[in-house]
Short mmCIF file of C-alpha atoms in Angstrom, two decimals:
data_model
loop_
_atom_site.label_atom_id
_atom_site.label_comp_id
_atom_site.label_asym_id
_atom_site.label_seq_id
_atom_site.Cartn_x
_atom_site.Cartn_y
_atom_site.Cartn_z
CA MET A 1 0.11 -0.09 -0.07
CA PRO A 2 1.24 3.32 -1.12
CA PRO A 3 2.13 5.99 2.23
CA VAL A 4 -0.94 8.68 2.97
CA LEU A 5 0.42 11.72 1.97
CA PRO A 6 -0.06 14.38 4.98
CA TYR A 7 -2.44 16.69 4.09
CA ILE A 8 -3.35 20.42 6.41
CA PRO A 9 -6.26 19.96 8.37
CA GLN A 10 -8.71 22.32 8.16
CA ARG A 11 -9.43 22.84 11.60
CA ILE A 12 -7.22 21.77 14.76
CA THR A 13 -8.85 20.87 18.29
CA VAL A 14 -6.75 21.91 21.43
CA HIS A 15 -7.10 20.54 24.56
CA LEU A 16 -6.16 23.07 27.19
CA GLY A 17 -4.14 21.45 29.30
CA PRO A 18 -2.27 18.73 30.00
CA PRO A 19 -3.77 15.30 28.51
CA ASN A 20 -5.20 13.59 31.36
CA SER A 21 -6.61 16.94 32.41
CA ASP A 22 -10.79 17.69 32.54
CA ALA A 23 -9.69 21.04 30.59
CA GLU A 24 -11.64 22.05 27.54
CA ASN A 25 -10.97 21.69 24.07
CA VAL A 26 -11.33 24.52 21.15
CA THR A 27 -11.63 23.87 17.95
CA VAL A 28 -9.56 26.27 15.73
CA SER A 29 -8.43 26.83 12.01
CA PHE A 30 -5.13 25.15 11.78
CA VAL A 31 -3.96 29.07 9.93
CA ASP A 32 -4.97 30.79 13.27
CA TYR A 33 -3.45 27.71 15.33
CA VAL A 34 -0.41 28.51 13.74
CA LYS A 35 -0.64 32.12 14.41
CA ASN A 36 -1.43 31.99 18.05
CA VAL A 37 0.71 29.62 18.49
CA ALA A 38 4.06 31.19 16.80
CA SER A 39 2.50 34.88 18.73
CA SER A 40 2.60 32.97 22.35
CA GLU A 41 6.75 31.18 21.73
CA ILE A 42 8.64 34.17 20.22
CA TYR A 43 8.66 37.47 19.95
CA PRO A 44 7.49 39.45 16.09
CA THR A 45 10.32 41.93 16.63
CA TRP A 46 12.83 39.19 15.82
CA GLU A 47 14.40 38.69 12.30
CA GLU A 48 12.41 37.71 9.28
CA SER A 49 14.35 34.20 8.73
CA ALA A 50 14.44 33.21 12.40
CA LEU A 51 10.77 34.13 12.54
CA ARG A 52 10.34 31.69 9.71
CA ALA A 53 12.26 28.96 10.87
CA ASN A 54 10.13 28.98 14.10
CA ILE A 55 6.91 29.15 11.83
CA LEU A 56 8.28 26.18 10.10
CA ALA A 57 8.79 24.13 13.17
CA ILE A 58 5.93 24.75 14.75
CA VAL A 59 3.73 23.62 11.41
CA SER A 60 5.92 20.55 11.17
CA PHE A 61 5.28 19.39 15.33
CA ALA A 62 1.51 20.10 15.29
CA LEU A 63 1.22 18.13 11.72
CA ASN A 64 3.36 15.31 13.26
CA ARG A 65 0.64 15.05 15.85
CA VAL A 66 -1.98 15.15 13.74
CA TYR A 67 -1.04 12.38 11.05
CA THR A 68 0.34 10.04 13.52
CA GLU A 69 -2.90 10.74 15.61
CA PHE A 70 -0.47 10.44 18.55
CA TYR A 71 -3.58 11.70 21.04
CA ARG A 72 -6.49 10.36 19.15
CA SER A 73 -4.82 6.97 18.62
CA ARG A 74 -4.58 6.67 22.65
CA GLY A 75 -8.10 7.30 22.73
CA TYR A 76 -8.51 11.32 23.18
CA ASP A 77 -11.05 13.55 21.76
CA PHE A 78 -8.39 16.19 20.62
CA ASP A 79 -5.49 16.95 18.15
CA ILE A 80 -3.05 18.54 20.51
CA THR A 81 -2.67 20.05 24.08
CA SER A 82 -1.61 23.65 24.96
CA SER A 83 0.70 22.41 27.25
CA THR A 84 4.47 23.12 26.80
CA ALA A 85 5.45 20.17 28.81
CA TYR A 86 3.48 17.86 25.92
CA ASP A 87 3.37 20.26 23.01
CA GLN A 88 3.19 23.52 22.08
CA PHE A 89 2.05 27.22 23.63
CA PHE A 90 -1.63 28.30 22.63
CA VAL A 91 -3.76 30.33 24.97
CA LYS A 92 -7.41 30.55 23.85
CA GLY A 93 -8.56 33.48 22.82
CA ARG A 94 -5.14 35.86 22.55
CA SER A 95 -3.91 38.05 20.11
CA TYR A 96 -1.31 37.75 17.16
CA PHE A 97 1.08 39.82 15.57
CA GLU A 98 0.36 41.35 12.14
CA ASN A 99 3.69 40.11 10.18
CA VAL A 100 3.61 36.98 12.44
CA ALA A 101 0.08 36.24 11.03
CA ARG A 102 1.44 37.23 7.57
CA LEU A 103 3.94 34.37 7.50
CA ALA A 104 1.85 31.91 8.90
CA GLU A 105 -0.75 32.81 6.10
CA GLU A 106 2.20 31.72 4.02
CA LEU A 107 4.16 28.94 5.39
CA PHE A 108 0.89 27.03 7.33
CA ASN A 109 1.07 24.24 4.54
CA ASP A 110 4.85 23.48 4.26
CA TYR A 111 6.75 21.35 6.87
CA LEU A 112 9.92 19.57 7.42
CA ARG A 113 11.00 15.85 7.16
CA ARG A 114 13.62 13.68 6.83
CA PRO A 115 14.48 12.46 3.43
CA GLY A 116 13.10 9.19 2.42
CA PHE A 117 10.30 9.58 4.98
CA VAL A 118 6.64 11.09 4.78
CA GLU A 119 5.70 12.17 8.31
CA PRO A 120 6.34 15.87 9.32
CA LEU A 121 8.88 15.88 11.24
CA ALA A 122 8.21 16.11 15.09
CA ALA A 123 10.38 19.29 15.49
CA LYS A 124 10.81 19.70 19.18
CA PHE A 125 11.92 23.25 20.15
CA CYS A 126 12.60 24.98 23.76
CA ASN A 127 13.60 29.07 24.30
CA GLY A 128 17.57 27.72 24.88
CA THR A 129 18.21 29.92 27.97
CA THR A 130 16.28 28.97 31.10
CA VAL A 131 15.37 25.48 29.15
CA THR A 132 17.35 23.23 26.71
CA CYS A 133 16.58 20.65 24.56
CA GLU A 134 17.60 18.89 20.90
CA GLY A 135 15.32 20.40 18.67
CA LEU A 136 15.46 24.03 17.97
CA SER A 137 16.91 26.88 20.19
CA GLN A 138 14.42 30.12 19.99
CA TRP A 139 17.10 32.54 20.97
CA GLY A 140 20.07 30.68 19.49
CA SER A 141 17.61 31.07 16.20
CA GLN A 142 17.58 34.72 15.95
CA ASN A 143 21.68 34.77 17.05
CA LEU A 144 21.78 32.66 14.31
CA ALA A 145 19.66 35.21 11.58
CA ARG A 146 21.48 37.88 13.03
CA GLN A 147 24.49 36.56 11.89
CA GLY A 148 22.47 36.07 8.58
CA TYR A 149 22.09 32.59 8.19
CA ASN A 150 19.06 31.92 6.07
CA THR A 151 15.84 29.90 7.19
CA THR A 152 16.89 26.74 5.62
CA GLN A 153 20.48 27.49 7.42
CA ILE A 154 19.21 27.94 10.88
CA LEU A 155 16.87 24.82 10.58
CA ARG A 156 19.56 22.69 9.27
CA SER A 157 21.97 23.90 11.97
CA TYR A 158 19.56 22.47 14.42
CA TYR A 159 17.80 19.40 12.90
CA GLY A 160 20.66 18.07 11.02
CA ASN A 161 19.63 17.05 7.24
CA ILE A 162 15.75 17.65 6.70
CA GLU A 163 14.02 18.81 3.48
CA ILE A 164 11.07 21.45 3.27
CA VAL A 165 7.83 20.26 1.55
CA THR A 166 5.80 23.25 0.18
CA ASP A 167 2.40 23.62 -0.55
CA ALA A 168 1.05 20.53 0.81
CA PRO A 169 -2.59 19.75 -0.05
CA VAL A 170 -5.12 21.34 2.47
CA MET A 171 -8.19 19.35 3.56
CA GLY A 172 -11.56 20.85 2.31
CA ILE A 173 -9.71 22.80 0.21
CA THR A 174 -11.56 21.51 -3.26
CA SER A 175 -9.04 23.95 -5.53
CA SER A 176 -5.23 23.75 -4.54
CA TYR A 177 -3.19 26.62 -5.52
CA PRO A 178 -2.36 26.73 -9.22
CA GLY A 179 1.33 26.67 -8.44
CA THR A 180 2.37 30.31 -9.63
CA PRO A 181 0.82 33.50 -9.23
CA LEU A 182 -2.37 34.88 -10.69
CA ARG A 183 -1.80 38.85 -11.89
CA ARG A 184 -2.95 41.21 -13.71
CA GLY A 185 -2.56 39.97 -17.63
CA THR A 186 -3.43 36.17 -16.15
CA SER A 187 -6.61 34.60 -17.75
CA GLY A 188 -8.40 30.71 -17.36
CA PRO A 189 -10.38 28.83 -15.04
CA SER A 190 -8.37 29.49 -11.77
CA VAL A 191 -9.31 33.50 -12.20
CA VAL A 192 -12.76 32.42 -12.65
CA LEU A 193 -13.15 30.53 -8.86
CA ILE A 194 -11.26 33.56 -7.38
CA GLN A 195 -13.55 36.23 -9.20
CA THR A 196 -16.33 34.11 -7.82
CA ALA A 197 -15.16 33.77 -4.87
CA LEU A 198 -14.61 37.46 -4.11
CA ASN A 199 -18.17 38.17 -5.14
CA ARG A 200 -19.49 35.83 -2.76
CA ILE A 201 -17.35 36.96 -0.08
CA SER A 202 -17.90 40.78 -0.92
CA GLN A 203 -21.63 39.98 0.24
CA SER A 204 -20.39 39.73 3.68
CA TYR A 205 -17.63 42.97 3.15
CA PRO A 206 -18.95 45.68 1.37
CA ALA A 207 -15.49 47.09 1.88
CA ILE A 208 -14.44 44.73 -1.39
CA PRO A 209 -15.44 46.02 -4.34
CA LYS A 210 -17.35 43.66 -6.52
CA ILE A 211 -15.98 42.55 -10.15
CA PRO A 212 -18.36 43.48 -12.96
CA SER A 213 -18.08 40.44 -15.11
CA ILE A 214 -17.08 37.09 -13.98
CA ASP A 215 -14.83 36.29 -17.58
CA GLY A 216 -11.76 34.81 -16.50
CA ILE A 217 -9.65 37.52 -17.13
CA PHE A 218 -7.79 39.26 -14.33
CA GLY A 219 -7.79 43.03 -15.49
CA ALA A 220 -7.66 45.99 -13.38
CA GLN A 221 -11.11 45.63 -11.43
CA THR A 222 -10.03 42.38 -10.24
CA GLU A 223 -6.52 43.69 -9.27
CA ALA A 224 -8.26 46.26 -7.03
CA THR A 225 -10.78 44.04 -5.35
CA VAL A 226 -7.40 41.63 -4.55
CA ARG A 227 -5.89 44.53 -3.37
CA LYS A 228 -9.14 45.20 -0.97
CA PHE A 229 -9.19 41.71 -0.27
CA GLN A 230 -5.95 41.45 0.72
CA GLU A 231 -5.74 45.37 2.79
CA VAL A 232 -9.03 43.63 4.63
CA PHE A 233 -7.33 40.29 5.52
CA HIS A 234 -4.26 41.54 6.41
CA LEU A 235 -1.92 40.34 3.57
CA ASP A 236 0.79 42.06 1.86
CA ALA A 237 -1.48 44.40 -0.49
CA ASP A 238 0.43 44.06 -4.03
CA GLY A 239 -3.08 42.93 -5.98
CA ILE A 240 -1.57 39.55 -6.90
CA VAL A 241 -2.73 35.96 -5.97
CA GLY A 242 -0.01 33.68 -4.50
CA SER A 243 -0.24 31.22 -2.55
CA ALA A 244 -1.04 33.19 0.85
CA THR A 245 -3.89 34.96 -0.90
CA TRP A 246 -4.88 32.32 -2.64
CA TYR A 247 -5.99 29.74 0.14
CA ALA A 248 -6.91 32.81 2.02
CA ILE A 249 -9.72 33.84 -0.65
CA VAL A 250 -10.93 30.16 -0.92
CA ARG A 251 -10.94 29.39 2.60
CA ILE A 252 -13.22 32.55 3.43
CA TYR A 253 -15.17 31.10 0.74
CA VAL A 254 -15.85 27.63 1.06
CA ALA A 255 -16.24 28.65 5.20
CA VAL A 256 -19.30 31.44 4.03
CA THR A 257 -20.51 28.59 0.96
CA SER A 258 -20.55 26.03 3.45
CA LEU A 259 -22.55 27.97 6.84
CA ALA A 260 -24.76 29.08 3.58
CA GLU A 261 -25.47 25.61 2.96
CA LEU A 262 -25.89 24.65 6.32
CA ARG A 263 -28.76 27.33 6.88
CA SER A 264 -30.54 25.91 4.09
CA GLN A 265 -30.00 22.43 5.42
CA GLY A 266 -32.29 23.38 8.44
CA GLN A 267 -35.27 24.76 6.29
CA GLN A 268 -36.15 20.97 6.35
CA PHE A 269 -36.58 20.49 10.25
CA TYR A 270 -38.95 23.11 10.01
CA ALA A 271 -41.87 21.20 9.80
CA ASN A 272 -41.14 18.85 12.85
CA SER A 273 -41.64 19.65 16.53
CA TRP A 274 -38.44 22.29 17.66
CA ALA A 275 -39.90 21.27 21.57
CA SER A 276 -37.68 18.68 23.99
CA ARG A 277 -39.27 15.22 23.97
CA ASN A 278 -37.89 12.11 25.51
CA PRO A 279 -34.04 11.80 26.07
CA ILE A 280 -31.69 11.03 23.18
CA SER A 281 -28.23 9.08 23.77
CA PHE A 282 -25.65 7.12 22.14
CA GLY A 283 -26.56 4.47 19.63
CA ASP A 284 -30.06 6.37 18.94
CA ARG A 285 -31.05 6.50 14.90
CA GLY A 286 -33.47 8.51 12.86
CA VAL A 287 -34.91 12.04 12.21
CA ARG A 288 -34.54 13.48 15.92
CA VAL A 289 -31.06 12.75 16.24
CA GLU A 290 -30.28 14.57 12.53
CA HIS A 291 -32.51 17.62 14.15
CA LEU A 292 -30.18 17.71 17.08
CA GLN A 293 -26.87 17.24 14.88
CA PHE A 294 -27.96 19.72 12.44
CA MET A 295 -28.55 22.29 15.51
CA LEU A 296 -24.81 20.80 17.28
CA SER A 297 -23.50 21.88 13.82
CA VAL A 298 -24.94 25.30 13.74
CA LEU A 299 -23.17 25.81 16.89
CA SER A 300 -20.17 24.34 16.16
CA ALA A 301 -20.24 27.20 13.17
CA TYR A 302 -20.52 29.63 16.16
CA ILE A 303 -18.59 28.71 19.58
CA PRO A 304 -14.77 27.19 19.10
CA GLU A 305 -15.43 24.89 22.04
CA ILE A 306 -18.22 22.36 20.10
CA PRO A 307 -16.74 20.32 17.70
CA GLY A 308 -18.39 19.85 14.62
CA VAL A 309 -20.75 16.78 13.55
CA GLN A 310 -22.00 14.87 10.63
CA VAL A 311 -25.85 15.30 10.13
CA ASP A 312 -26.09 11.57 9.28
CA GLY A 313 -29.04 10.28 11.88
CA VAL A 314 -26.35 8.04 14.13
CA PHE A 315 -25.66 9.04 17.49
CA GLY A 316 -22.47 8.39 17.63
CA PRO A 317 -19.26 9.07 19.69
CA ALA A 318 -18.77 12.61 17.64
CA THR A 319 -22.56 13.74 18.61
CA ARG A 320 -21.39 12.46 22.06
CA ASN A 321 -18.25 14.76 21.95
CA ALA A 322 -20.44 17.21 20.77
CA VAL A 323 -23.09 17.18 23.46
CA LEU A 324 -20.54 17.12 26.09
CA ALA A 325 -19.24 20.49 24.92
CA VAL A 326 -22.50 21.64 25.14
CA GLN A 327 -22.88 20.49 28.65
CA GLN A 328 -19.62 21.37 29.88
CA ARG A 329 -20.37 24.97 28.36
CA TYR A 330 -23.68 25.63 29.97
CA ASP A 331 -22.81 24.18 33.19
CA LEU A 332 -25.03 21.32 32.50
CA PRO A 333 -24.24 18.26 33.78
CA GLN A 334 -21.93 16.22 31.60
CA THR A 335 -23.83 13.06 30.82
CA GLY A 336 -23.66 12.59 27.11
CA ILE A 337 -27.35 12.19 26.94
CA VAL A 338 -30.10 14.86 25.49
CA ASP A 339 -32.09 15.17 28.11
CA HIS A 340 -35.33 17.90 28.38
CA ARG A 341 -32.68 20.88 29.78
CA THR A 342 -29.51 19.85 27.15
CA TRP A 343 -32.08 19.69 24.48
CA ASP A 344 -33.68 23.38 25.42
CA GLU A 345 -29.84 24.70 26.28
CA ILE A 346 -29.39 23.62 22.64
CA TYR A 347 -32.14 24.90 21.04
CA ASP A 348 -31.91 27.94 22.83
CA GLN A 349 -28.34 29.08 21.40
CA PHE A 350 -29.55 27.78 18.27
CA SER A 351 -32.60 30.18 18.27
CA GLY A 352 -30.04 32.96 18.92
CA ILE A 353 -27.87 32.44 16.24
CA GLU A 354 -30.98 31.87 14.02
CA THR A 355 -32.58 35.25 14.89
CA ILE A 356 -29.25 37.61 15.41
CA SER A 357 -26.99 36.15 12.77
CA TRP A 358 -28.77 34.30 10.07
CA ARG A 359 -31.33 37.34 9.12
CA ASN A 360 -28.73 39.58 7.64
CA PRO A 361 -29.39 39.78 4.22
CA GLU A 362 -25.76 40.68 3.31
CA ASP A 363 -24.01 37.52 4.78
CA PHE A 364 -27.08 35.27 3.33
CA PRO A 365 -28.06 36.46 0.14
CA TYR A 366 -29.63 35.00 -2.70
CA THR A 367 -27.23 33.74 -5.74
CA ASN A 368 -29.75 34.40 -8.34
CA ALA A 369 -27.26 37.47 -9.73
CA LEU A 370 -24.39 35.42 -9.35
CA ILE A 371 -25.47 32.60 -11.32
CA SER A 372 -28.01 34.15 -13.64
CA GLY A 373 -24.67 34.76 -16.55
CA MET A 374 -23.67 31.58 -16.21
CA PRO A 375 -24.33 28.64 -18.76
CA PRO A 376 -27.18 25.84 -17.93
CA ARG A 377 -24.75 23.02 -16.50
CA ALA A 378 -22.72 25.53 -14.46
CA ARG A 379 -25.57 27.34 -13.17
CA TYR A 380 -27.07 24.03 -12.13
CA ALA A 381 -23.41 22.78 -10.63
CA ARG A 382 -23.36 26.21 -9.28
CA SER A 383 -27.12 26.05 -7.28
CA THR A 384 -26.56 22.62 -6.08
CA THR A 385 -22.92 22.95 -4.74
CA MET A 386 -24.42 26.00 -2.89
CA THR A 387 -27.75 24.40 -1.98
CA GLN A 388 -29.33 27.20 -2.82
CA TYR A 389 -32.17 28.52 -4.79
CA PRO A 390 -31.69 27.27 -8.87
CA GLY A 391 -32.35 30.24 -10.65
CA VAL A 392 -36.13 29.42 -12.03
CA PRO A 393 -38.97 29.60 -9.99
CA LEU A 394 -40.97 25.89 -9.63
CA SER A 395 -44.04 24.90 -8.45
CA SER A 396 -46.29 22.00 -7.43
CA GLY A 397 -46.06 18.98 -10.69
CA SER A 398 -43.06 21.16 -12.42
CA GLN A 399 -39.83 19.25 -13.14
CA ASP A 400 -37.06 21.80 -12.73
CA PRO A 401 -36.11 22.96 -15.84
CA VAL A 402 -32.55 23.60 -15.41
CA ARG A 403 -31.90 19.87 -14.91
CA GLN A 404 -33.77 18.64 -17.42
CA GLU A 405 -31.45 21.07 -19.67
CA VAL A 406 -28.75 19.52 -18.24
CA ILE A 407 -29.77 15.83 -18.39
CA ARG A 408 -30.74 16.47 -22.51
CA MET B 1 8.08 53.74 26.44
CA SER B 2 9.83 55.79 23.52
CA ALA B 3 8.47 53.43 20.64
CA THR B 4 4.83 52.89 19.28
CA GLY B 5 3.29 50.01 18.42
CA TYR B 6 -0.62 49.49 17.28
CA ILE B 7 -3.73 47.21 17.98
CA GLN B 8 -6.18 46.20 15.81
CA VAL B 9 -9.46 44.09 15.92
CA ASN B 10 -11.18 41.89 13.27
CA ALA B 11 -15.12 41.53 15.09
CA TYR B 12 -16.95 38.83 13.22
CA ALA B 13 -19.60 36.14 14.02
CA SER B 14 -18.70 32.27 13.10
CA TYR B 15 -16.24 30.24 11.09
CA ALA B 16 -17.03 31.90 7.92
CA ARG B 17 -15.69 35.75 9.55
CA LEU B 18 -19.30 37.33 8.84
CA PRO B 19 -18.10 40.52 10.30
CA LEU B 20 -19.78 42.72 12.64
CA ARG B 21 -19.81 46.49 12.59
CA ASP B 22 -20.33 49.13 15.37
CA VAL B 23 -18.89 46.74 17.96
CA ALA B 24 -17.90 49.14 20.40
CA ILE B 25 -14.19 48.59 21.48
CA THR B 26 -12.84 50.41 24.64
CA ILE B 27 -8.87 49.69 25.12
CA THR B 28 -7.59 50.43 28.84
CA ALA B 29 -4.38 50.45 30.29
CA ASN B 30 -3.56 47.81 33.17
CA ASP B 31 -4.50 50.70 36.25
CA GLY B 32 -8.19 50.82 34.32
CA THR B 33 -7.32 54.18 32.73
CA ALA B 34 -9.15 54.50 29.11
CA ILE B 35 -6.80 54.91 26.14
CA ALA B 36 -9.29 54.64 23.24
CA MET B 37 -12.94 53.94 22.63
CA ARG B 38 -13.79 52.50 19.27
CA LEU B 39 -16.71 51.56 16.67
CA THR B 40 -16.01 48.46 14.46
CA ASN B 41 -16.40 49.89 10.39
CA ARG B 42 -18.40 47.38 7.79
CA SER B 43 -15.21 44.91 7.92
CA GLY B 44 -15.51 44.73 11.72
CA GLN B 45 -12.41 46.64 11.69
CA ILE B 46 -10.90 49.84 13.88
CA VAL B 47 -8.79 53.39 13.08
CA PRO B 48 -6.08 51.53 14.43
CA VAL B 49 -5.01 52.81 18.18
CA GLU B 50 -1.75 53.83 18.83
CA ILE B 51 0.14 52.51 22.41
CA PRO B 52 3.56 53.59 23.72
CA VAL B 53 5.81 50.79 23.74
CA PRO B 54 10.02 49.76 24.80
CA GLU B 55 12.50 50.07 21.77
CA ALA B 56 12.54 47.15 20.18
CA SER B 57 16.28 46.50 20.86
CA ASP B 58 14.47 44.95 24.08
CA SER B 59 12.89 41.94 22.68
CA GLN B 60 16.49 41.14 20.94
CA VAL B 61 18.41 39.60 23.99
CA PRO B 62 17.23 37.25 26.76
CA ASN B 63 15.98 38.74 30.29
CA PRO B 64 16.14 42.70 29.35
CA PRO B 65 16.17 44.42 32.28
CA GLU B 66 12.71 45.69 31.46
CA ARG B 67 9.80 43.47 29.87
CA PRO B 68 10.00 44.27 26.26
CA PHE B 69 6.56 44.77 25.32
CA ALA B 70 3.29 46.97 26.56
CA THR B 71 0.22 45.46 27.69
CA VAL B 72 -3.07 46.26 27.32
CA ASN B 73 -6.63 45.48 27.81
CA LEU B 74 -9.49 45.50 25.57
CA TYR B 75 -13.54 45.30 25.94
CA ALA B 76 -15.65 44.51 23.09
CA HIS B 77 -19.63 45.08 23.44
CA LEU B 78 -22.48 44.38 20.75
CA ARG B 79 -26.01 44.27 21.39
CA GLY B 80 -26.92 40.36 20.74
CA TYR B 81 -23.53 38.88 21.28
CA GLU B 82 -21.67 37.60 23.93
CA GLN B 83 -19.47 40.53 25.50
CA VAL B 84 -15.29 39.93 25.41
CA GLU B 85 -13.05 40.82 27.43
CA ALA B 86 -9.14 40.43 26.48
CA GLU B 87 -6.79 40.77 29.03
CA ASN B 88 -3.33 41.61 29.01
CA LEU B 89 -2.43 41.72 24.91
CA GLN B 90 0.70 42.30 24.37
CA VAL B 91 2.41 45.08 21.66
CA PHE B 92 5.47 45.44 20.70
CA ALA B 93 7.72 48.26 18.96
CA ASN B 94 6.75 48.83 15.08
CA THR B 95 4.33 45.87 15.17
CA VAL B 96 0.49 45.54 14.94
CA THR B 97 -1.33 43.15 17.80
CA GLN B 98 -4.21 41.79 16.32
CA GLN B 99 -7.15 40.94 18.28
CA ASP B 100 -9.64 38.45 16.26
CA LEU B 101 -13.44 38.94 18.42
CA MET B 102 -15.21 35.96 17.37
CA MET B 103 -18.55 36.77 18.95
CA ILE B 104 -20.97 34.56 19.72
CA PRO B 105 -24.36 35.38 19.32
CA LEU B 106 -26.69 34.98 22.68
CA SER B 107 -30.16 33.16 23.32
CA GLU B 108 -32.83 35.58 23.54
CA LEU B 109 -33.05 34.44 27.03
CA PRO B 110 -32.84 37.93 29.04
CA ASP B 111 -30.45 36.08 31.36
CA SER B 112 -27.77 35.19 29.25
CA TRP B 113 -27.68 39.07 27.96
CA ASP B 114 -24.51 39.85 30.09
CA GLN B 115 -22.88 37.04 29.22
CA THR B 116 -19.21 37.45 29.12
CA ALA B 117 -16.28 35.45 27.81
CA VAL B 118 -13.09 36.66 29.31
CA TYR B 119 -9.66 35.99 27.45
CA THR B 120 -6.02 36.42 29.12
CA THR B 121 -2.91 36.37 27.46
CA PRO B 122 0.02 34.93 29.89
CA PRO B 123 3.22 36.12 30.14
CA GLN B 124 5.94 35.40 27.35
CA ASN B 125 8.38 32.46 28.48
CA LEU B 126 11.28 33.49 26.76
#
């Protein structure tokens, strides 16, 4: 069997204490995790080559924990801890530094490995003054950088013979970076994708100007939109879609459309009763479980302490973990069973999200304008992937004309 | 404190980063003195706040005589959302400190309306 290549997870679950402690878990996007750890571990005023070396070590270490399932294979429900005695320093909710964050956006899918090995290097590090170790010295890396060492030289001086893997595949991102930057004058399908994504993002971010024509040509208007996107998301505002900008655009586009899909998915439950009934617990199946999982999915999109679940109608370990997380967050007895109190708490929180966040038409627009100019096949594909109104009115007894056109 | 650092915020809801406008941001010194008050714009951001901080050279060597960064506190409030208190934000010379505020919508029950999330940044280990 060929080796399974490492991928970059969309999100990572961090246990906020030593492995066996009764601490809570938080789930954050992988790139936000890297920003957080790097801002907690090193100073932003250091030389750039030192910052890069440290960030690559941080990424590699975290990916090693994910790839080897270091904790999950031991029965834990998290990927890594925040404890420096075991892993890397992570601080829930902390701020980060803009220059460090830019480097994290650039390096989050690069990592270190030994030649001939597949897994990311478990790249240990320590501060090098009060604590020493066999891996990278943080202060030592800064000293080497001040002596003129580049990032690779710094890393090799601590880890020996290593290679740097770049642009590793990212989980949940269906469109990988095309390999070369998109800039003024570029044309093709990658430009269409970026234009479509930017226009959808601009619905929520009106400061980002819409591109009037999704034509696949990277012209002055696309460049202006890219530049504004970069400003808003604190990237280098050069108007060029390099790797960091590409992944930032696609990541936000996927998140925005996924949330819109989830919101649409909820419509199937509006005919059901939302009142609590008999308790639901591990092993249960059916529509009631699906309904619960839908509400938990919504909560997990808004609350980092609540892990995501599949809406599959089966009350398995992931659903139980999400229920336990709700019970921990809202001070309910941690039973993993959805009794009246737990159901009502989940419903109340869901209801708050629905009332306060989901009624903003800018964030959840109909996509008619977006898809109306596309050919039928593309329009149908786009409308179904977004789970949105297909652009043509349907009434009782009629067939979907767009779909029929596509099938013919 | 002869150098300058900056604070910016990104206020949003959910992993989709839906921006939140008109979030009231208050930044205070550790003694509680107000340094600045701002409202977020339609991108969920503010006009950056300048903070006096130690020189960048102080963070280039281990164990400097003075702590090489300034710390401030930040409070965020928007009706309908959990309030946020972020304590001990670290601000370095010539650097923008970004505070993400992933604000959580509250249930409609009145007993949740003053719910507050508190995030504290511990001292650096370097």
